[in-house]
mmCIF file with all atom_site columns, C-alpha atoms in Angstrom:
data_model
loop_
_atom_site.group_PDB
_atom_site.id
_atom_site.type_symbol
_atom_site.label_atom_id
_atom_site.label_alt_id
_atom_site.label_comp_id
_atom_site.label_asym_id
_atom_site.label_entity_id
_atom_site.label_seq_id
_atom_site.pdbx_PDB_ins_code
_atom_site.Cartn_x
_atom_site.Cartn_y
_atom_site.Cartn_z
_atom_site.occupancy
_atom_site.B_iso_or_equiv
_atom_site.pdbx_formal_charge
_atom_site.auth_seq_id
_atom_site.auth_comp_id
_atom_site.auth_asym_id
_atom_site.auth_atom_id
_atom_site.pdbx_PDB_model_num
ATOM 1   C CA . MET E 1 1   ? 126.152 -54.494 76.429  1.00 50.00 ? 28  MET E CA 1
ATOM 2   C CA . THR E 1 2   ? 125.072 -51.019 77.492  1.00 63.00 ? 29  THR E CA 1
ATOM 3   C CA . ASP E 1 3   ? 127.555 -48.747 79.233  1.00 79.00 ? 30  ASP E CA 1
ATOM 4   C CA . LYS E 1 4   ? 124.827 -47.075 81.285  1.00 91.00 ? 31  LYS E CA 1
ATOM 5   C CA . LYS E 1 5   ? 125.610 -47.054 85.006  1.00 95.00 ? 32  LYS E CA 1
ATOM 6   C CA . TYR E 1 6   ? 123.338 -47.039 88.037  1.00 97.00 ? 33  TYR E CA 1
ATOM 7   C CA . ILE E 1 7   ? 123.464 -46.216 91.740  1.00 96.00 ? 34  ILE E CA 1
ATOM 8   C CA . VAL E 1 8   ? 122.129 -48.699 94.303  1.00 97.00 ? 35  VAL E CA 1
ATOM 9   C CA . ALA E 1 9   ? 120.862 -47.670 97.745  1.00 97.00 ? 36  ALA E CA 1
ATOM 10  C CA . LEU E 1 10  ? 120.572 -50.356 100.409 1.00 97.00 ? 37  LEU E CA 1
ATOM 11  C CA . ASP E 1 11  ? 118.180 -49.357 103.193 1.00 97.00 ? 38  ASP E CA 1
ATOM 12  C CA . GLN E 1 12  ? 118.652 -51.789 106.059 1.00 97.00 ? 39  GLN E CA 1
ATOM 13  C CA . GLY E 1 13  ? 115.973 -50.730 108.534 1.00 96.00 ? 40  GLY E CA 1
ATOM 14  C CA . THR E 1 14  ? 114.697 -51.995 111.863 1.00 97.00 ? 41  THR E CA 1
ATOM 15  C CA . THR E 1 15  ? 111.819 -54.012 110.407 1.00 97.00 ? 42  THR E CA 1
ATOM 16  C CA . SER E 1 16  ? 112.727 -54.514 106.748 1.00 98.00 ? 43  SER E CA 1
ATOM 17  C CA . SER E 1 17  ? 115.503 -54.369 104.162 1.00 98.00 ? 44  SER E CA 1
ATOM 18  C CA . ARG E 1 18  ? 115.141 -52.481 100.868 1.00 98.00 ? 45  ARG E CA 1
ATOM 19  C CA . ALA E 1 19  ? 117.199 -52.065 97.722  1.00 98.00 ? 46  ALA E CA 1
ATOM 20  C CA . VAL E 1 20  ? 116.620 -49.146 95.360  1.00 98.00 ? 47  VAL E CA 1
ATOM 21  C CA . VAL E 1 21  ? 118.193 -48.800 91.902  1.00 98.00 ? 48  VAL E CA 1
ATOM 22  C CA . MET E 1 22  ? 118.525 -45.261 90.533  1.00 97.00 ? 49  MET E CA 1
ATOM 23  C CA . ASP E 1 23  ? 119.945 -43.814 87.358  1.00 96.00 ? 50  ASP E CA 1
ATOM 24  C CA . HIS E 1 24  ? 122.367 -40.874 87.267  1.00 91.00 ? 51  HIS E CA 1
ATOM 25  C CA . ASP E 1 25  ? 119.467 -38.434 87.137  1.00 92.00 ? 52  ASP E CA 1
ATOM 26  C CA . ALA E 1 26  ? 118.200 -39.804 90.472  1.00 92.00 ? 53  ALA E CA 1
ATOM 27  C CA . ASN E 1 27  ? 115.207 -41.484 88.860  1.00 97.00 ? 54  ASN E CA 1
ATOM 28  C CA . ILE E 1 28  ? 114.106 -44.625 90.702  1.00 98.00 ? 55  ILE E CA 1
ATOM 29  C CA . VAL E 1 29  ? 114.341 -47.576 88.331  1.00 98.00 ? 56  VAL E CA 1
ATOM 30  C CA . SER E 1 30  ? 113.349 -50.408 90.670  1.00 98.00 ? 57  SER E CA 1
ATOM 31  C CA . VAL E 1 31  ? 112.660 -51.206 94.338  1.00 98.00 ? 58  VAL E CA 1
ATOM 32  C CA . SER E 1 32  ? 112.635 -54.429 96.344  1.00 98.00 ? 59  SER E CA 1
ATOM 33  C CA . GLN E 1 33  ? 111.726 -54.822 100.036 1.00 98.00 ? 60  GLN E CA 1
ATOM 34  C CA . ARG E 1 34  ? 111.579 -57.684 102.560 1.00 98.00 ? 61  ARG E CA 1
ATOM 35  C CA . GLU E 1 35  ? 110.590 -57.738 106.220 1.00 98.00 ? 62  GLU E CA 1
ATOM 36  C CA . PHE E 1 36  ? 112.390 -59.886 108.797 1.00 97.00 ? 63  PHE E CA 1
ATOM 37  C CA . GLU E 1 37  ? 111.672 -61.266 112.262 1.00 97.00 ? 64  GLU E CA 1
ATOM 38  C CA . GLN E 1 38  ? 111.713 -59.179 115.445 1.00 98.00 ? 65  GLN E CA 1
ATOM 39  C CA . ILE E 1 39  ? 112.974 -61.178 118.452 1.00 98.00 ? 66  ILE E CA 1
ATOM 40  C CA . TYR E 1 40  ? 111.940 -60.238 122.010 1.00 98.00 ? 67  TYR E CA 1
ATOM 41  C CA . PRO E 1 41  ? 113.697 -62.567 124.516 1.00 97.00 ? 68  PRO E CA 1
ATOM 42  C CA . LYS E 1 42  ? 112.552 -60.511 127.533 1.00 97.00 ? 69  LYS E CA 1
ATOM 43  C CA . PRO E 1 43  ? 110.530 -57.331 128.112 1.00 97.00 ? 70  PRO E CA 1
ATOM 44  C CA . GLY E 1 44  ? 112.621 -54.400 126.878 1.00 97.00 ? 71  GLY E CA 1
ATOM 45  C CA . TRP E 1 45  ? 115.037 -56.655 124.968 1.00 98.00 ? 72  TRP E CA 1
ATOM 46  C CA . VAL E 1 46  ? 115.109 -56.610 121.158 1.00 98.00 ? 73  VAL E CA 1
ATOM 47  C CA . GLU E 1 47  ? 117.235 -58.762 118.832 1.00 98.00 ? 74  GLU E CA 1
ATOM 48  C CA . HIS E 1 48  ? 117.595 -59.607 115.144 1.00 98.00 ? 75  HIS E CA 1
ATOM 49  C CA . ASP E 1 49  ? 119.174 -62.619 113.468 1.00 98.00 ? 76  ASP E CA 1
ATOM 50  C CA . PRO E 1 50  ? 122.228 -61.170 111.628 1.00 98.00 ? 77  PRO E CA 1
ATOM 51  C CA . MET E 1 51  ? 122.048 -63.894 108.990 1.00 97.00 ? 78  MET E CA 1
ATOM 52  C CA . GLU E 1 52  ? 118.411 -63.036 108.318 1.00 98.00 ? 79  GLU E CA 1
ATOM 53  C CA . ILE E 1 53  ? 119.395 -59.375 107.976 1.00 98.00 ? 80  ILE E CA 1
ATOM 54  C CA . TRP E 1 54  ? 122.012 -60.403 105.415 1.00 97.00 ? 81  TRP E CA 1
ATOM 55  C CA . ALA E 1 55  ? 119.645 -62.760 103.595 1.00 97.00 ? 82  ALA E CA 1
ATOM 56  C CA . SER E 1 56  ? 116.894 -60.152 103.362 1.00 98.00 ? 83  SER E CA 1
ATOM 57  C CA . GLN E 1 57  ? 119.263 -57.418 102.187 1.00 97.00 ? 84  GLN E CA 1
ATOM 58  C CA . SER E 1 58  ? 121.147 -59.520 99.644  1.00 96.00 ? 85  SER E CA 1
ATOM 59  C CA . SER E 1 59  ? 117.939 -60.958 98.198  1.00 97.00 ? 86  SER E CA 1
ATOM 60  C CA . THR E 1 60  ? 116.419 -57.497 97.751  1.00 98.00 ? 87  THR E CA 1
ATOM 61  C CA . LEU E 1 61  ? 119.564 -56.418 95.901  1.00 96.00 ? 88  LEU E CA 1
ATOM 62  C CA . VAL E 1 62  ? 119.327 -59.385 93.535  1.00 96.00 ? 89  VAL E CA 1
ATOM 63  C CA . GLU E 1 63  ? 115.619 -58.764 92.976  1.00 98.00 ? 90  GLU E CA 1
ATOM 64  C CA . ALA E 1 64  ? 116.047 -55.023 92.391  1.00 98.00 ? 91  ALA E CA 1
ATOM 65  C CA . LEU E 1 65  ? 118.732 -55.653 89.761  1.00 97.00 ? 92  LEU E CA 1
ATOM 66  C CA . ALA E 1 66  ? 116.513 -58.226 88.073  1.00 97.00 ? 93  ALA E CA 1
ATOM 67  C CA . LYS E 1 67  ? 113.569 -55.815 88.023  1.00 97.00 ? 94  LYS E CA 1
ATOM 68  C CA . ALA E 1 68  ? 115.797 -53.136 86.492  1.00 97.00 ? 95  ALA E CA 1
ATOM 69  C CA . ASP E 1 69  ? 117.156 -55.681 83.994  1.00 96.00 ? 96  ASP E CA 1
ATOM 70  C CA . ILE E 1 70  ? 120.768 -54.772 84.755  1.00 95.00 ? 97  ILE E CA 1
ATOM 71  C CA . ASN E 1 71  ? 123.812 -56.695 85.965  1.00 92.00 ? 98  ASN E CA 1
ATOM 72  C CA . SER E 1 72  ? 126.383 -56.003 88.651  1.00 90.00 ? 99  SER E CA 1
ATOM 73  C CA . ASP E 1 73  ? 128.871 -54.555 86.140  1.00 92.00 ? 100 ASP E CA 1
ATOM 74  C CA . GLN E 1 74  ? 126.474 -51.653 85.610  1.00 94.00 ? 101 GLN E CA 1
ATOM 75  C CA . ILE E 1 75  ? 126.534 -50.596 89.274  1.00 95.00 ? 102 ILE E CA 1
ATOM 76  C CA . ALA E 1 76  ? 128.659 -47.473 89.676  1.00 95.00 ? 103 ALA E CA 1
ATOM 77  C CA . ALA E 1 77  ? 128.266 -47.271 93.459  1.00 94.00 ? 104 ALA E CA 1
ATOM 78  C CA . ILE E 1 78  ? 126.367 -48.701 96.407  1.00 94.00 ? 105 ILE E CA 1
ATOM 79  C CA . GLY E 1 79  ? 125.318 -46.625 99.401  1.00 95.00 ? 106 GLY E CA 1
ATOM 80  C CA . ILE E 1 80  ? 124.078 -48.063 102.694 1.00 95.00 ? 107 ILE E CA 1
ATOM 81  C CA . THR E 1 81  ? 121.719 -46.536 105.211 1.00 94.00 ? 108 THR E CA 1
ATOM 82  C CA . ASN E 1 82  ? 121.062 -48.644 108.268 1.00 95.00 ? 109 ASN E CA 1
ATOM 83  C CA . GLN E 1 83  ? 119.655 -48.950 111.764 1.00 91.00 ? 110 GLN E CA 1
ATOM 84  C CA . ARG E 1 84  ? 122.496 -47.073 113.397 1.00 86.00 ? 111 ARG E CA 1
ATOM 85  C CA . GLU E 1 85  ? 123.292 -48.506 116.865 1.00 92.00 ? 112 GLU E CA 1
ATOM 86  C CA . THR E 1 86  ? 122.279 -52.134 116.305 1.00 97.00 ? 113 THR E CA 1
ATOM 87  C CA . VAL E 1 87  ? 125.441 -54.199 116.767 1.00 97.00 ? 114 VAL E CA 1
ATOM 88  C CA . VAL E 1 88  ? 126.752 -57.579 115.565 1.00 97.00 ? 115 VAL E CA 1
ATOM 89  C CA . VAL E 1 89  ? 129.707 -59.638 116.858 1.00 97.00 ? 116 VAL E CA 1
ATOM 90  C CA . TRP E 1 90  ? 130.987 -62.342 114.498 1.00 96.00 ? 117 TRP E CA 1
ATOM 91  C CA . GLU E 1 91  ? 133.866 -64.760 113.948 1.00 95.00 ? 118 GLU E CA 1
ATOM 92  C CA . ARG E 1 92  ? 136.700 -63.266 111.932 1.00 92.00 ? 119 ARG E CA 1
ATOM 93  C CA . GLU E 1 93  ? 137.423 -66.421 109.938 1.00 91.00 ? 120 GLU E CA 1
ATOM 94  C CA . THR E 1 94  ? 133.950 -67.813 109.305 1.00 91.00 ? 121 THR E CA 1
ATOM 95  C CA . GLY E 1 95  ? 131.751 -64.709 109.375 1.00 92.00 ? 122 GLY E CA 1
ATOM 96  C CA . LYS E 1 96  ? 129.385 -66.556 111.724 1.00 95.00 ? 123 LYS E CA 1
ATOM 97  C CA . PRO E 1 97  ? 127.684 -64.352 114.360 1.00 97.00 ? 124 PRO E CA 1
ATOM 98  C CA . ILE E 1 98  ? 128.257 -65.504 117.942 1.00 98.00 ? 125 ILE E CA 1
ATOM 99  C CA . TYR E 1 99  ? 124.961 -64.000 119.125 1.00 98.00 ? 126 TYR E CA 1
ATOM 100 C CA . ASN E 1 100 ? 121.939 -62.266 117.682 1.00 98.00 ? 127 ASN E CA 1
ATOM 101 C CA . ALA E 1 101 ? 122.287 -58.593 116.767 1.00 98.00 ? 128 ALA E CA 1
ATOM 102 C CA . ILE E 1 102 ? 121.308 -56.428 119.738 1.00 98.00 ? 129 ILE E CA 1
ATOM 103 C CA . VAL E 1 103 ? 118.968 -53.762 118.389 1.00 98.00 ? 130 VAL E CA 1
ATOM 104 C CA . TRP E 1 104 ? 119.181 -50.032 119.122 1.00 96.00 ? 131 TRP E CA 1
ATOM 105 C CA . GLN E 1 105 ? 115.837 -50.234 120.957 1.00 96.00 ? 132 GLN E CA 1
ATOM 106 C CA . CYS E 1 106 ? 117.112 -52.844 123.433 1.00 97.00 ? 133 CYS E CA 1
ATOM 107 C CA . ARG E 1 107 ? 117.428 -51.673 127.062 1.00 97.00 ? 134 ARG E CA 1
ATOM 108 C CA . ARG E 1 108 ? 119.290 -54.661 128.519 1.00 97.00 ? 135 ARG E CA 1
ATOM 109 C CA . THR E 1 109 ? 122.437 -52.634 129.235 1.00 97.00 ? 136 THR E CA 1
ATOM 110 C CA . ALA E 1 110 ? 120.652 -50.026 131.357 1.00 97.00 ? 137 ALA E CA 1
ATOM 111 C CA . GLU E 1 111 ? 122.410 -51.195 134.530 1.00 96.00 ? 138 GLU E CA 1
ATOM 112 C CA . ILE E 1 112 ? 125.825 -51.045 132.824 1.00 96.00 ? 139 ILE E CA 1
ATOM 113 C CA . CYS E 1 113 ? 125.100 -47.450 131.873 1.00 96.00 ? 140 CYS E CA 1
ATOM 114 C CA . GLU E 1 114 ? 123.918 -46.594 135.386 1.00 96.00 ? 141 GLU E CA 1
ATOM 115 C CA . GLN E 1 115 ? 127.136 -48.045 136.811 1.00 96.00 ? 142 GLN E CA 1
ATOM 116 C CA . LEU E 1 116 ? 129.188 -45.882 134.448 1.00 95.00 ? 143 LEU E CA 1
ATOM 117 C CA . LYS E 1 117 ? 127.299 -42.855 135.743 1.00 96.00 ? 144 LYS E CA 1
ATOM 118 C CA . ARG E 1 118 ? 127.864 -43.891 139.363 1.00 96.00 ? 145 ARG E CA 1
ATOM 119 C CA . ASP E 1 119 ? 131.557 -44.273 138.571 1.00 96.00 ? 146 ASP E CA 1
ATOM 120 C CA . GLY E 1 120 ? 131.641 -40.659 137.398 1.00 95.00 ? 147 GLY E CA 1
ATOM 121 C CA . MET E 1 121 ? 132.295 -41.541 133.754 1.00 94.00 ? 148 MET E CA 1
ATOM 122 C CA . GLU E 1 122 ? 129.392 -39.631 132.202 1.00 94.00 ? 149 GLU E CA 1
ATOM 123 C CA . GLU E 1 123 ? 131.251 -36.391 131.481 1.00 94.00 ? 150 GLU E CA 1
ATOM 124 C CA . TYR E 1 124 ? 134.388 -38.218 130.328 1.00 93.00 ? 151 TYR E CA 1
ATOM 125 C CA . ILE E 1 125 ? 132.378 -40.273 127.848 1.00 91.00 ? 152 ILE E CA 1
ATOM 126 C CA . ARG E 1 126 ? 130.546 -37.204 126.597 1.00 91.00 ? 153 ARG E CA 1
ATOM 127 C CA . LYS E 1 127 ? 133.840 -35.398 125.945 1.00 91.00 ? 154 LYS E CA 1
ATOM 128 C CA . ALA E 1 128 ? 135.515 -38.451 124.394 1.00 89.00 ? 155 ALA E CA 1
ATOM 129 C CA . THR E 1 129 ? 132.638 -39.500 122.152 1.00 88.00 ? 156 THR E CA 1
ATOM 130 C CA . GLY E 1 130 ? 130.157 -36.627 121.949 1.00 90.00 ? 157 GLY E CA 1
ATOM 131 C CA . LEU E 1 131 ? 127.420 -39.010 123.119 1.00 91.00 ? 158 LEU E CA 1
ATOM 132 C CA . VAL E 1 132 ? 125.422 -39.482 126.302 1.00 92.00 ? 159 VAL E CA 1
ATOM 133 C CA . VAL E 1 133 ? 125.576 -42.623 128.435 1.00 94.00 ? 160 VAL E CA 1
ATOM 134 C CA . ASP E 1 134 ? 122.550 -44.621 127.315 1.00 95.00 ? 161 ASP E CA 1
ATOM 135 C CA . PRO E 1 135 ? 121.763 -48.248 126.324 1.00 95.00 ? 162 PRO E CA 1
ATOM 136 C CA . TYR E 1 136 ? 120.772 -46.875 122.900 1.00 94.00 ? 163 TYR E CA 1
ATOM 137 C CA . PHE E 1 137 ? 124.423 -46.777 121.818 1.00 93.00 ? 164 PHE E CA 1
ATOM 138 C CA . SER E 1 138 ? 126.474 -49.791 120.748 1.00 93.00 ? 165 SER E CA 1
ATOM 139 C CA . GLY E 1 139 ? 129.443 -49.867 123.134 1.00 92.00 ? 166 GLY E CA 1
ATOM 140 C CA . THR E 1 140 ? 127.655 -51.382 126.111 1.00 94.00 ? 167 THR E CA 1
ATOM 141 C CA . LYS E 1 141 ? 125.855 -53.834 123.815 1.00 96.00 ? 168 LYS E CA 1
ATOM 142 C CA . VAL E 1 142 ? 129.225 -55.248 122.716 1.00 96.00 ? 169 VAL E CA 1
ATOM 143 C CA . LYS E 1 143 ? 130.291 -55.494 126.359 1.00 95.00 ? 170 LYS E CA 1
ATOM 144 C CA . TRP E 1 144 ? 127.092 -57.398 127.172 1.00 97.00 ? 171 TRP E CA 1
ATOM 145 C CA . ILE E 1 145 ? 127.762 -59.941 124.407 1.00 97.00 ? 172 ILE E CA 1
ATOM 146 C CA . LEU E 1 146 ? 131.382 -60.440 125.499 1.00 96.00 ? 173 LEU E CA 1
ATOM 147 C CA . ASP E 1 147 ? 130.234 -60.858 129.105 1.00 96.00 ? 174 ASP E CA 1
ATOM 148 C CA . HIS E 1 148 ? 127.428 -63.322 128.368 1.00 97.00 ? 175 HIS E CA 1
ATOM 149 C CA . VAL E 1 149 ? 128.572 -65.509 125.450 1.00 97.00 ? 176 VAL E CA 1
ATOM 150 C CA . GLU E 1 150 ? 130.854 -68.141 126.958 1.00 97.00 ? 177 GLU E CA 1
ATOM 151 C CA . GLY E 1 151 ? 134.493 -67.768 125.923 1.00 96.00 ? 178 GLY E CA 1
ATOM 152 C CA . SER E 1 152 ? 133.877 -64.724 123.737 1.00 96.00 ? 179 SER E CA 1
ATOM 153 C CA . ARG E 1 153 ? 136.014 -62.270 125.712 1.00 95.00 ? 180 ARG E CA 1
ATOM 154 C CA . GLU E 1 154 ? 139.008 -64.598 125.510 1.00 95.00 ? 181 GLU E CA 1
ATOM 155 C CA . ARG E 1 155 ? 138.375 -65.149 121.796 1.00 96.00 ? 182 ARG E CA 1
ATOM 156 C CA . ALA E 1 156 ? 138.192 -61.392 121.266 1.00 94.00 ? 183 ALA E CA 1
ATOM 157 C CA . LYS E 1 157 ? 141.540 -60.930 123.002 1.00 93.00 ? 184 LYS E CA 1
ATOM 158 C CA . ARG E 1 158 ? 143.022 -63.490 120.616 1.00 93.00 ? 185 ARG E CA 1
ATOM 159 C CA . GLY E 1 159 ? 141.695 -61.513 117.656 1.00 93.00 ? 186 GLY E CA 1
ATOM 160 C CA . GLU E 1 160 ? 139.184 -64.170 116.618 1.00 95.00 ? 187 GLU E CA 1
ATOM 161 C CA . LEU E 1 161 ? 136.093 -61.938 116.752 1.00 95.00 ? 188 LEU E CA 1
ATOM 162 C CA . LEU E 1 162 ? 134.947 -58.746 115.045 1.00 95.00 ? 189 LEU E CA 1
ATOM 163 C CA . PHE E 1 163 ? 132.148 -56.340 115.851 1.00 94.00 ? 190 PHE E CA 1
ATOM 164 C CA . GLY E 1 164 ? 130.364 -53.613 113.983 1.00 94.00 ? 191 GLY E CA 1
ATOM 165 C CA . THR E 1 165 ? 127.104 -51.865 113.362 1.00 95.00 ? 192 THR E CA 1
ATOM 166 C CA . VAL E 1 166 ? 124.890 -53.240 110.598 1.00 96.00 ? 193 VAL E CA 1
ATOM 167 C CA . ASP E 1 167 ? 126.582 -51.296 107.787 1.00 95.00 ? 194 ASP E CA 1
ATOM 168 C CA . THR E 1 168 ? 129.938 -52.863 108.686 1.00 93.00 ? 195 THR E CA 1
ATOM 169 C CA . TRP E 1 169 ? 128.326 -56.303 108.880 1.00 93.00 ? 196 TRP E CA 1
ATOM 170 C CA . LEU E 1 170 ? 126.806 -55.895 105.406 1.00 95.00 ? 197 LEU E CA 1
ATOM 171 C CA . ILE E 1 171 ? 130.050 -54.604 103.875 1.00 93.00 ? 198 ILE E CA 1
ATOM 172 C CA . TRP E 1 172 ? 131.933 -57.519 105.427 1.00 93.00 ? 199 TRP E CA 1
ATOM 173 C CA . LYS E 1 173 ? 129.480 -59.985 103.902 1.00 93.00 ? 200 LYS E CA 1
ATOM 174 C CA . MET E 1 174 ? 129.393 -58.270 100.496 1.00 91.00 ? 201 MET E CA 1
ATOM 175 C CA . THR E 1 175 ? 133.181 -58.171 100.250 1.00 88.00 ? 202 THR E CA 1
ATOM 176 C CA . GLN E 1 176 ? 133.558 -61.789 101.402 1.00 77.00 ? 203 GLN E CA 1
ATOM 177 C CA . GLY E 1 177 ? 135.407 -60.802 104.558 1.00 73.00 ? 204 GLY E CA 1
ATOM 178 C CA . PRO E 1 178 ? 138.769 -62.548 105.014 1.00 61.00 ? 205 PRO E CA 1
ATOM 179 C CA . ARG E 1 179 ? 138.447 -64.319 101.652 1.00 60.00 ? 206 ARG E CA 1
ATOM 180 C CA . ALA E 1 180 ? 138.413 -61.081 99.685  1.00 48.00 ? 207 ALA E CA 1
ATOM 181 C CA . ARG E 1 181 ? 141.099 -61.103 96.997  1.00 42.00 ? 208 ARG E CA 1
ATOM 182 C CA . HIS E 1 182 ? 140.614 -57.839 95.166  1.00 38.00 ? 209 HIS E CA 1
ATOM 183 C CA . ARG E 1 183 ? 142.413 -54.874 96.727  1.00 34.00 ? 210 ARG E CA 1
ATOM 184 C CA . LEU E 1 184 ? 139.235 -52.801 96.845  1.00 34.00 ? 211 LEU E CA 1
ATOM 185 C CA . HIS E 1 185 ? 137.390 -55.649 98.541  1.00 39.00 ? 212 HIS E CA 1
ATOM 186 C CA . GLN E 1 186 ? 139.950 -55.628 101.321 1.00 38.00 ? 213 GLN E CA 1
ATOM 187 C CA . ARG E 1 187 ? 139.142 -52.036 102.290 1.00 39.00 ? 214 ARG E CA 1
ATOM 188 C CA . LEU E 1 188 ? 135.976 -51.443 104.285 1.00 42.00 ? 215 LEU E CA 1
ATOM 189 C CA . THR E 1 189 ? 134.680 -47.922 103.850 1.00 48.00 ? 216 THR E CA 1
ATOM 190 C CA . TYR E 1 190 ? 132.755 -46.094 106.533 1.00 48.00 ? 217 TYR E CA 1
ATOM 191 C CA . HIS E 1 191 ? 130.876 -42.900 107.231 1.00 46.00 ? 218 HIS E CA 1
ATOM 192 C CA . ALA E 1 192 ? 132.497 -40.763 109.931 1.00 42.00 ? 219 ALA E CA 1
ATOM 193 C CA . VAL E 1 193 ? 129.183 -40.106 111.707 1.00 44.00 ? 220 VAL E CA 1
ATOM 194 C CA . GLN E 1 194 ? 128.245 -43.785 111.675 1.00 49.00 ? 221 GLN E CA 1
ATOM 195 C CA . HIS E 1 195 ? 131.671 -44.727 113.039 1.00 48.00 ? 222 HIS E CA 1
ATOM 196 C CA . SER E 1 196 ? 131.024 -42.662 116.183 1.00 46.00 ? 223 SER E CA 1
ATOM 197 C CA . ARG E 1 197 ? 127.798 -44.473 117.084 1.00 49.00 ? 224 ARG E CA 1
ATOM 198 C CA . PRO E 1 198 ? 129.340 -47.351 119.076 1.00 53.00 ? 225 PRO E CA 1
ATOM 199 C CA . ARG E 1 199 ? 130.501 -44.717 121.620 1.00 46.00 ? 226 ARG E CA 1
ATOM 200 C CA . LEU E 1 200 ? 134.162 -45.541 121.062 1.00 48.00 ? 227 LEU E CA 1
ATOM 201 C CA . GLY E 1 201 ? 135.347 -42.120 120.005 1.00 39.00 ? 228 GLY E CA 1
ATOM 202 C CA . ARG E 1 202 ? 134.403 -39.156 117.882 1.00 35.00 ? 229 ARG E CA 1
ATOM 203 C CA . GLN E 1 203 ? 135.326 -39.441 114.201 1.00 33.00 ? 230 GLN E CA 1
ATOM 204 C CA . ASP E 1 204 ? 138.883 -40.689 114.676 1.00 34.00 ? 231 ASP E CA 1
ATOM 205 C CA . ALA E 1 205 ? 139.205 -44.482 114.720 1.00 33.00 ? 232 ALA E CA 1
ATOM 206 C CA . ARG E 1 206 ? 142.570 -44.171 116.473 1.00 36.00 ? 233 ARG E CA 1
ATOM 207 C CA . ARG E 1 207 ? 140.751 -43.082 119.646 1.00 39.00 ? 234 ARG E CA 1
ATOM 208 C CA . ALA E 1 208 ? 138.531 -46.155 119.726 1.00 38.00 ? 235 ALA E CA 1
ATOM 209 C CA . GLY E 1 209 ? 140.570 -48.222 122.158 1.00 39.00 ? 236 GLY E CA 1
ATOM 210 C CA . HIS E 1 210 ? 141.116 -45.334 124.597 1.00 40.00 ? 237 HIS E CA 1
ATOM 211 C CA . SER E 1 211 ? 137.449 -44.423 124.840 1.00 42.00 ? 238 SER E CA 1
ATOM 212 C CA . ALA E 1 212 ? 136.262 -48.018 124.909 1.00 40.00 ? 239 ALA E CA 1
ATOM 213 C CA . ARG E 1 213 ? 138.391 -48.784 127.952 1.00 42.00 ? 240 ARG E CA 1
ATOM 214 C CA . HIS E 1 214 ? 136.129 -46.571 130.031 1.00 42.00 ? 241 HIS E CA 1
ATOM 215 C CA . ALA E 1 215 ? 132.899 -46.747 128.069 1.00 42.00 ? 242 ALA E CA 1
ATOM 216 C CA . ALA E 1 216 ? 132.461 -50.471 127.670 1.00 41.00 ? 243 ALA E CA 1
ATOM 217 C CA . GLY E 1 217 ? 135.407 -52.596 128.774 1.00 42.00 ? 244 GLY E CA 1
ATOM 218 C CA . SER E 1 218 ? 138.967 -53.568 127.922 1.00 37.00 ? 245 SER E CA 1
ATOM 219 C CA . ALA E 1 219 ? 140.723 -51.460 125.297 1.00 38.00 ? 246 ALA E CA 1
ATOM 220 C CA . GLN E 1 220 ? 142.707 -54.516 124.230 1.00 42.00 ? 247 GLN E CA 1
ATOM 221 C CA . VAL E 1 221 ? 139.502 -56.411 123.523 1.00 47.00 ? 248 VAL E CA 1
ATOM 222 C CA . PHE E 1 222 ? 137.970 -53.582 121.514 1.00 47.00 ? 249 PHE E CA 1
ATOM 223 C CA . ARG E 1 223 ? 141.104 -53.079 119.417 1.00 50.00 ? 250 ARG E CA 1
ATOM 224 C CA . SER E 1 224 ? 141.057 -56.804 118.673 1.00 53.00 ? 251 SER E CA 1
ATOM 225 C CA . VAL E 1 225 ? 137.458 -56.912 117.465 1.00 57.00 ? 252 VAL E CA 1
ATOM 226 C CA . ARG E 1 226 ? 137.343 -53.816 115.231 1.00 55.00 ? 253 ARG E CA 1
ATOM 227 C CA . PRO E 1 227 ? 137.414 -54.652 111.490 1.00 56.00 ? 254 PRO E CA 1
ATOM 228 C CA . ASP E 1 228 ? 139.973 -52.723 109.424 1.00 54.00 ? 255 ASP E CA 1
ATOM 229 C CA . GLN E 1 229 ? 138.237 -49.547 108.271 1.00 48.00 ? 256 GLN E CA 1
ATOM 230 C CA . HIS E 1 230 ? 139.350 -46.827 105.907 1.00 40.00 ? 257 HIS E CA 1
ATOM 231 C CA . ARG E 1 231 ? 137.822 -43.422 105.351 1.00 38.00 ? 258 ARG E CA 1
ATOM 232 C CA . TRP E 1 232 ? 137.647 -42.608 101.645 1.00 33.00 ? 259 TRP E CA 1
#
């Protein structure tokens, strides 16, 4: 078996998922791409099926490796680029989403954001997170799901739910979530810039609960639903 190693880039976009295999000289060896469904429940609302996101991304990875005629042992690293503010809430034990992913384009939380502004929270949130108050960001999307999926807020308080942007969702699925046995599989890596997108804090995960209390709801709930994350 060859010892040659490859880098894999997973590009999970708004309308399609791609996998690209590259060698160590940055030459593209193979590419696979699949589109997935766009869901529009109401005007201005946009959703994706998280399981379809996972299925499209995992299948492109398998296909790209097959096209390159390599196996998983030859992958030196995997990088993920994704639709930043799109958010997923799922069950900690089963990995089953409790609602569709709310997409970055979705404007359903506009009134929540306007109420935050009326409450004088705009400057506080800007200082705490570096972001403006806008439905574009993930924090109010999580609040909307917890407010509208029956029993979800109570489940979150009990630590039964997790939330994350799409990169976290994919890493959770790839590492088998709570069933992961290997030490490395039990550590979810993240990018500091990506981690700030839910509007829960700047680059320090320890500030997440404090900022979330004002930006999108109960700090206790948000601490309960964050997956364990480690900056490498």
